[in-house]
């Protein structure tokens, strides 16, 4: 039987994490900077926002976000959720992405996303 690295609660929590919180975590860790394009007007879904991201090493991304879905305009790639986004941006695997996003979970003051009932 394969050994699981993460319990179901941790995986559910990380998968439900709002992408703004994911990006804030990466910013707080010094891994990237991001800002919202306040002039962007979505064509289809009015919830869509455009974000400009950059890394300290000079990489840059233009990402469209609608809920938990994201699309990297320059790379022509998209996905769903913070795990996929972190894997894409940092070039790391699933386990490293989950560890990065779940680091600090359970620390007082850490905001966990509200699970739908």
CSV table of N, CA and C in Angstrom, one decimal:
chain,number,residue,atom,x,y,z
A,1,UNK,N,0.8,-1.2,0.0
A,1,UNK,CA,0.0,0.0,0.0
A,1,UNK,C,0.9,1.2,0.0
A,2,UNK,N,0.5,2.2,-0.8
A,2,UNK,CA,1.3,3.5,-1.0
A,2,UNK,C,1.1,4.3,0.3
A,3,UNK,N,2.2,5.0,0.7
A,3,UNK,CA,2.1,5.9,1.8
A,3,UNK,C,1.7,7.2,1.4
A,4,UNK,N,0.7,7.8,2.1
A,4,UNK,CA,0.2,9.1,1.8
A,4,UNK,C,1.0,10.2,2.6
A,5,UNK,N,1.4,11.2,1.9
A,5,UNK,CA,2.1,12.3,2.5
A,5,UNK,C,1.3,13.2,3.3
A,6,UNK,N,0.0,13.4,2.9
A,6,UNK,CA,-0.9,14.4,3.5
A,6,UNK,C,-2.2,13.8,3.8
A,7,UNK,N,-2.8,14.3,4.9
A,7,UNK,CA,-4.1,13.8,5.3
A,7,UNK,C,-5.2,14.5,4.5
A,8,UNK,N,-6.4,13.9,4.5
A,8,UNK,CA,-7.5,14.5,3.6
A,8,UNK,C,-7.8,15.9,4.0
A,9,UNK,N,-7.8,16.3,5.3
A,9,UNK,CA,-8.1,17.6,5.7
A,9,UNK,C,-7.1,18.6,5.2
A,10,UNK,N,-5.8,18.3,5.2
A,10,UNK,CA,-4.8,19.2,4.7
A,10,UNK,C,-5.0,19.4,3.2
A,11,UNK,N,-5.2,18.3,2.5
A,11,UNK,CA,-5.4,18.4,1.0
A,11,UNK,C,-6.6,19.2,0.7
A,12,UNK,N,-7.7,19.0,1.4
A,12,UNK,CA,-8.9,19.8,1.1
A,12,UNK,C,-8.7,21.2,1.4
A,13,UNK,N,-8.0,21.5,2.5
A,13,UNK,CA,-7.8,22.9,2.9
A,13,UNK,C,-6.9,23.6,1.8
A,14,UNK,N,-5.9,23.0,1.4
A,14,UNK,CA,-5.0,23.6,0.3
A,14,UNK,C,-5.7,23.7,-1.0
A,15,UNK,N,-6.5,22.7,-1.3
A,15,UNK,CA,-7.3,22.8,-2.6
A,15,UNK,C,-8.3,23.9,-2.6
A,16,UNK,N,-8.8,24.2,-1.5
A,16,UNK,CA,-9.9,25.3,-1.4
A,16,UNK,C,-9.3,26.7,-1.1
A,17,UNK,N,-8.0,26.8,-0.9
A,17,UNK,CA,-7.4,28.0,-0.6
A,17,UNK,C,-7.6,29.0,-1.8
A,18,UNK,N,-8.2,30.2,-1.5
A,18,UNK,CA,-8.3,31.2,-2.5
A,18,UNK,C,-7.0,31.6,-3.2
A,19,UNK,N,-7.0,31.8,-4.5
A,19,UNK,CA,-5.7,32.1,-5.2
A,19,UNK,C,-5.0,33.3,-4.7
A,20,UNK,N,-5.8,34.3,-4.2
A,20,UNK,CA,-5.2,35.5,-3.6
A,20,UNK,C,-4.4,35.2,-2.4
A,21,UNK,N,-4.9,34.2,-1.6
A,21,UNK,CA,-4.2,33.8,-0.4
A,21,UNK,C,-2.9,33.0,-0.8
A,22,UNK,N,-3.0,32.2,-1.8
A,22,UNK,CA,-1.8,31.4,-2.3
A,22,UNK,C,-0.8,32.4,-2.8
A,23,UNK,N,-1.1,33.4,-3.5
A,23,UNK,CA,-0.2,34.4,-4.0
A,23,UNK,C,0.4,35.2,-2.8
A,24,UNK,N,-0.4,35.6,-1.9
A,24,UNK,CA,0.1,36.3,-0.7
A,24,UNK,C,1.1,35.4,0.0
A,25,UNK,N,0.9,34.2,0.1
A,25,UNK,CA,1.8,33.3,0.8
A,25,UNK,C,3.2,33.3,0.1
A,26,UNK,N,3.1,33.2,-1.3
A,26,UNK,CA,4.3,33.2,-2.1
A,26,UNK,C,5.0,34.6,-1.9
A,27,UNK,N,4.3,35.6,-1.9
A,27,UNK,CA,4.8,37.0,-1.7
A,27,UNK,C,5.5,37.1,-0.3
A,28,UNK,N,4.8,36.6,0.7
A,28,UNK,CA,5.3,36.7,2.1
A,28,UNK,C,6.6,35.9,2.2
A,29,UNK,N,6.7,34.8,1.4
A,29,UNK,CA,7.9,33.9,1.5
A,29,UNK,C,9.0,34.5,0.6
A,30,UNK,N,8.7,35.6,-0.1
A,30,UNK,CA,9.8,36.3,-0.9
A,30,UNK,C,9.9,35.6,-2.3
A,31,UNK,N,9.0,34.7,-2.7
A,31,UNK,CA,9.1,34.0,-3.9
A,31,UNK,C,8.6,34.7,-5.1
A,32,UNK,N,7.7,35.7,-4.9
A,32,UNK,CA,7.2,36.5,-6.0
A,32,UNK,C,6.5,37.7,-5.5
A,33,UNK,N,6.2,38.6,-6.5
A,33,UNK,CA,5.5,39.8,-6.2
A,33,UNK,C,4.3,39.8,-7.1
A,34,UNK,N,3.2,40.3,-6.7
A,34,UNK,CA,2.0,40.4,-7.6
A,34,UNK,C,1.2,41.6,-7.4
A,35,UNK,N,0.5,42.0,-8.5
A,35,UNK,CA,-0.5,43.1,-8.4
A,35,UNK,C,-1.6,42.8,-9.3
A,36,UNK,N,-2.7,43.4,-9.0
A,36,UNK,CA,-3.9,43.2,-9.8
A,36,UNK,C,-4.0,44.4,-10.8
A,37,UNK,N,-4.4,44.1,-12.0
A,37,UNK,CA,-4.5,45.1,-13.1
A,37,UNK,C,-5.9,45.7,-12.9
A,38,UNK,N,-5.9,46.9,-12.3
A,38,UNK,CA,-7.2,47.6,-12.0
A,38,UNK,C,-7.9,48.1,-13.2
A,39,UNK,N,-7.2,48.2,-14.3
A,39,UNK,CA,-7.8,48.7,-15.6
A,39,UNK,C,-8.4,47.5,-16.4
A,40,UNK,N,-8.2,46.3,-16.0
A,40,UNK,CA,-8.7,45.2,-16.8
A,40,UNK,C,-10.2,45.1,-16.7
A,41,UNK,N,-10.8,44.9,-17.9
A,41,UNK,CA,-12.3,44.7,-18.0
A,41,UNK,C,-12.5,43.3,-18.6
A,42,UNK,N,-13.1,42.4,-17.9
A,42,UNK,CA,-13.3,41.0,-18.4
A,42,UNK,C,-14.3,41.0,-19.5
A,43,UNK,N,-14.1,40.1,-20.5
A,43,UNK,CA,-15.0,40.0,-21.6
A,43,UNK,C,-16.2,39.1,-21.3
A,44,UNK,N,-16.0,38.0,-20.6
A,44,UNK,CA,-17.0,37.0,-20.3
A,44,UNK,C,-17.5,37.0,-18.9
A,45,UNK,N,-16.7,36.4,-18.0
A,45,UNK,CA,-17.1,36.3,-16.6
A,45,UNK,C,-16.6,37.5,-15.9
A,46,UNK,N,-17.5,38.2,-15.3
A,46,UNK,CA,-17.2,39.5,-14.6
A,46,UNK,C,-16.3,39.3,-13.3
A,47,UNK,N,-16.2,38.0,-12.9
A,47,UNK,CA,-15.4,37.7,-11.7
A,47,UNK,C,-13.9,37.7,-12.1
A,48,UNK,N,-13.6,37.6,-13.4
A,48,UNK,CA,-12.2,37.4,-13.8
A,48,UNK,C,-11.4,38.7,-13.5
A,49,UNK,N,-10.2,38.4,-13.0
A,49,UNK,CA,-9.2,39.5,-12.8
A,49,UNK,C,-7.9,39.2,-13.5
A,50,UNK,N,-7.2,40.2,-13.8
A,50,UNK,CA,-5.9,40.0,-14.4
A,50,UNK,C,-4.8,40.4,-13.4
A,51,UNK,N,-3.8,39.5,-13.2
A,51,UNK,CA,-2.8,39.7,-12.3
A,51,UNK,C,-1.4,39.7,-13.0
A,52,UNK,N,-0.6,40.6,-12.6
A,52,UNK,CA,0.8,40.6,-13.1
A,52,UNK,C,1.7,40.1,-11.9
A,53,UNK,N,2.5,39.1,-12.2
A,53,UNK,CA,3.3,38.4,-11.2
A,53,UNK,C,4.8,38.5,-11.7
A,54,UNK,N,5.7,38.6,-10.8
A,54,UNK,CA,7.1,38.6,-11.1
A,54,UNK,C,7.9,38.0,-10.0
A,55,UNK,N,9.0,37.4,-10.4
A,55,UNK,CA,9.9,36.7,-9.4
A,55,UNK,C,11.1,37.6,-9.1
A,56,UNK,N,11.8,37.4,-8.0
A,56,UNK,CA,13.0,38.2,-7.8
A,56,UNK,C,14.0,38.0,-8.8
A,57,UNK,N,14.0,36.8,-9.5
A,57,UNK,CA,15.0,36.5,-10.5
A,57,UNK,C,14.6,37.0,-11.9
A,58,UNK,N,13.5,37.7,-12.0
A,58,UNK,CA,13.1,38.3,-13.3
A,58,UNK,C,12.1,37.6,-14.1
A,59,UNK,N,11.6,36.5,-13.7
A,59,UNK,CA,10.5,35.9,-14.4
A,59,UNK,C,9.2,36.7,-14.3
A,60,UNK,N,8.4,36.7,-15.3
A,60,UNK,CA,7.1,37.5,-15.2
A,60,UNK,C,6.0,36.7,-15.9
A,61,UNK,N,4.8,36.9,-15.3
A,61,UNK,CA,3.6,36.2,-15.7
A,61,UNK,C,2.5,37.1,-15.8
A,62,UNK,N,1.6,36.9,-16.7
A,62,UNK,CA,0.3,37.6,-16.8
A,62,UNK,C,-0.8,36.5,-16.6
A,63,UNK,N,-1.5,36.5,-15.5
A,63,UNK,CA,-2.4,35.4,-15.2
A,63,UNK,C,-3.8,36.0,-15.0
A,64,UNK,N,-4.8,35.3,-15.7
A,64,UNK,CA,-6.2,35.6,-15.5
A,64,UNK,C,-6.7,34.6,-14.5
A,65,UNK,N,-7.5,35.1,-13.5
A,65,UNK,CA,-8.0,34.3,-12.4
A,65,UNK,C,-9.5,34.5,-12.4
A,66,UNK,N,-10.3,33.4,-12.3
A,66,UNK,CA,-11.7,33.4,-12.1
A,66,UNK,C,-12.0,32.3,-11.0
A,67,UNK,N,-12.3,32.7,-9.8
A,67,UNK,CA,-12.5,31.8,-8.7
A,67,UNK,C,-11.2,31.0,-8.5
A,68,UNK,N,-11.2,29.7,-8.6
A,68,UNK,CA,-10.0,28.9,-8.4
A,68,UNK,C,-9.3,28.5,-9.7
A,69,UNK,N,-9.9,29.0,-10.8
A,69,UNK,CA,-9.3,28.7,-12.1
A,69,UNK,C,-8.3,29.8,-12.5
A,70,UNK,N,-7.2,29.4,-13.2
A,70,UNK,CA,-6.3,30.4,-13.6
A,70,UNK,C,-5.8,30.1,-15.0
A,71,UNK,N,-5.3,31.1,-15.7
A,71,UNK,CA,-4.7,30.9,-17.0
A,71,UNK,C,-3.6,31.8,-17.2
A,72,UNK,N,-2.4,31.3,-17.5
A,72,UNK,CA,-1.2,32.0,-17.7
A,72,UNK,C,-1.2,32.4,-19.2
A,73,UNK,N,-1.5,33.7,-19.5
A,73,UNK,CA,-1.7,34.2,-20.8
A,73,UNK,C,-0.4,34.0,-21.7
A,74,UNK,N,0.7,34.3,-21.1
A,74,UNK,CA,2.0,34.2,-21.9
A,74,UNK,C,2.4,32.8,-22.2
A,75,UNK,N,2.1,31.9,-21.3
A,75,UNK,CA,2.5,30.5,-21.5
A,75,UNK,C,1.4,29.7,-22.2
A,76,UNK,N,0.2,30.3,-22.2
A,76,UNK,CA,-0.9,29.5,-22.8
A,76,UNK,C,-1.3,28.3,-22.0
A,77,UNK,N,-1.1,28.3,-20.7
A,77,UNK,CA,-1.4,27.2,-19.8
A,77,UNK,C,-2.3,27.6,-18.7
A,78,UNK,N,-3.2,26.7,-18.3
A,78,UNK,CA,-4.0,27.0,-17.1
A,78,UNK,C,-4.2,25.8,-16.3
A,79,UNK,N,-5.0,26.1,-15.2
A,79,UNK,CA,-5.3,25.0,-14.3
A,79,UNK,C,-6.3,25.4,-13.3
A,80,UNK,N,-6.4,24.6,-12.3
A,80,UNK,CA,-7.4,24.9,-11.2
A,80,UNK,C,-6.8,24.7,-9.9
A,81,UNK,N,-6.8,25.7,-9.1
A,81,UNK,CA,-6.4,25.7,-7.7
A,81,UNK,C,-4.9,26.1,-7.5
A,82,UNK,N,-4.7,26.3,-6.2
A,82,UNK,CA,-3.4,26.8,-5.8
A,82,UNK,C,-2.2,25.9,-6.0
A,83,UNK,N,-2.5,24.6,-5.8
A,83,UNK,CA,-1.4,23.6,-6.0
A,83,UNK,C,-0.9,23.7,-7.5
A,84,UNK,N,-1.8,23.6,-8.4
A,84,UNK,CA,-1.4,23.7,-9.8
A,84,UNK,C,-0.7,25.0,-10.1
A,85,UNK,N,-1.2,26.1,-9.6
A,85,UNK,CA,-0.6,27.4,-9.8
A,85,UNK,C,0.8,27.5,-9.2
A,86,UNK,N,1.0,27.0,-8.0
A,86,UNK,CA,2.4,27.0,-7.4
A,86,UNK,C,3.3,26.1,-8.2
A,87,UNK,N,2.8,24.9,-8.6
A,87,UNK,CA,3.7,24.0,-9.4
A,87,UNK,C,4.1,24.7,-10.7
A,88,UNK,N,3.1,25.4,-11.4
A,88,UNK,CA,3.4,26.1,-12.6
A,88,UNK,C,4.4,27.3,-12.4
A,89,UNK,N,4.2,28.1,-11.4
A,89,UNK,CA,5.0,29.3,-11.2
A,89,UNK,C,6.4,28.9,-10.7
A,90,UNK,N,6.5,28.0,-9.8
A,90,UNK,CA,7.8,27.7,-9.2
A,90,UNK,C,8.5,26.5,-9.8
A,91,UNK,N,7.8,25.8,-10.7
A,91,UNK,CA,8.4,24.6,-11.3
A,91,UNK,C,8.7,23.5,-10.3
A,92,UNK,N,7.8,23.3,-9.4
A,92,UNK,CA,8.0,22.3,-8.3
A,92,UNK,C,7.0,21.2,-8.5
A,93,UNK,N,7.2,20.1,-7.8
A,93,UNK,CA,6.2,19.0,-7.9
A,93,UNK,C,5.1,19.1,-6.9
A,94,UNK,N,4.1,18.2,-7.0
A,94,UNK,CA,2.9,18.3,-6.1
A,94,UNK,C,3.2,18.3,-4.6
A,95,UNK,N,4.1,17.4,-4.2
A,95,UNK,CA,4.4,17.3,-2.8
A,95,UNK,C,5.0,18.6,-2.3
A,96,UNK,N,6.0,19.1,-3.0
A,96,UNK,CA,6.6,20.4,-2.6
A,96,UNK,C,5.6,21.5,-2.5
A,97,UNK,N,4.7,21.6,-3.5
A,97,UNK,CA,3.7,22.6,-3.6
A,97,UNK,C,2.7,22.5,-2.4
A,98,UNK,N,2.3,21.3,-2.0
A,98,UNK,CA,1.4,21.1,-0.9
A,98,UNK,C,2.1,21.5,0.4
A,99,UNK,N,3.4,21.1,0.5
A,99,UNK,CA,4.1,21.4,1.7
A,99,UNK,C,4.3,22.9,1.9
A,100,UNK,N,4.6,23.6,0.8
A,100,UNK,CA,4.7,25.1,0.8
A,100,UNK,C,3.4,25.7,1.2
A,101,UNK,N,2.3,25.3,0.6
A,101,UNK,CA,1.0,25.9,0.9
A,101,UNK,C,0.5,25.6,2.3
A,102,UNK,N,0.8,24.4,2.8
A,102,UNK,CA,0.3,24.0,4.1
A,102,UNK,C,1.2,24.4,5.3
A,103,UNK,N,2.4,24.9,4.9
A,103,UNK,CA,3.3,25.4,6.0
A,103,UNK,C,2.7,26.5,6.8
A,104,UNK,N,2.7,26.3,8.1
A,104,UNK,CA,2.1,27.3,9.0
A,104,UNK,C,0.6,27.0,9.3
A,105,UNK,N,0.0,26.0,8.7
A,105,UNK,CA,-1.3,25.6,9.0
A,105,UNK,C,-1.4,25.2,10.4
A,106,UNK,N,-2.4,25.7,11.1
A,106,UNK,CA,-2.6,25.4,12.5
A,106,UNK,C,-2.0,26.4,13.4
A,107,UNK,N,-1.2,27.3,12.8
A,107,UNK,CA,-0.6,28.4,13.6
A,107,UNK,C,-1.7,29.4,13.9
A,108,UNK,N,-1.7,29.9,15.1
A,108,UNK,CA,-2.8,30.8,15.5
A,108,UNK,C,-2.8,32.0,14.6
A,109,UNK,N,-4.0,32.4,14.2
A,109,UNK,CA,-4.1,33.5,13.3
A,109,UNK,C,-4.2,33.1,11.8
A,110,UNK,N,-3.8,31.9,11.4
A,110,UNK,CA,-3.8,31.4,10.1
A,110,UNK,C,-5.2,31.3,9.6
A,111,UNK,N,-5.6,31.9,8.5
A,111,UNK,CA,-7.0,31.9,8.0
A,111,UNK,C,-7.1,30.7,7.1
A,112,UNK,N,-8.1,29.8,7.5
A,112,UNK,CA,-8.4,28.7,6.6
A,112,UNK,C,-9.6,29.0,5.8
A,113,UNK,N,-9.7,28.6,4.6
A,113,UNK,CA,-10.9,28.9,3.8
A,113,UNK,C,-12.1,28.2,4.4
A,114,UNK,N,-13.2,28.8,4.2
A,114,UNK,CA,-14.5,28.2,4.7
A,114,UNK,C,-14.9,27.2,3.7
A,115,UNK,N,-15.2,26.0,4.2
A,115,UNK,CA,-15.7,24.9,3.3
A,115,UNK,C,-17.2,25.1,3.1
A,116,UNK,N,-17.6,24.8,1.8
A,116,UNK,CA,-19.0,24.9,1.6
A,116,UNK,C,-19.8,23.8,2.3
A,117,UNK,N,-21.0,24.1,2.8
A,117,UNK,CA,-21.8,23.1,3.5
A,117,UNK,C,-22.6,22.2,2.6
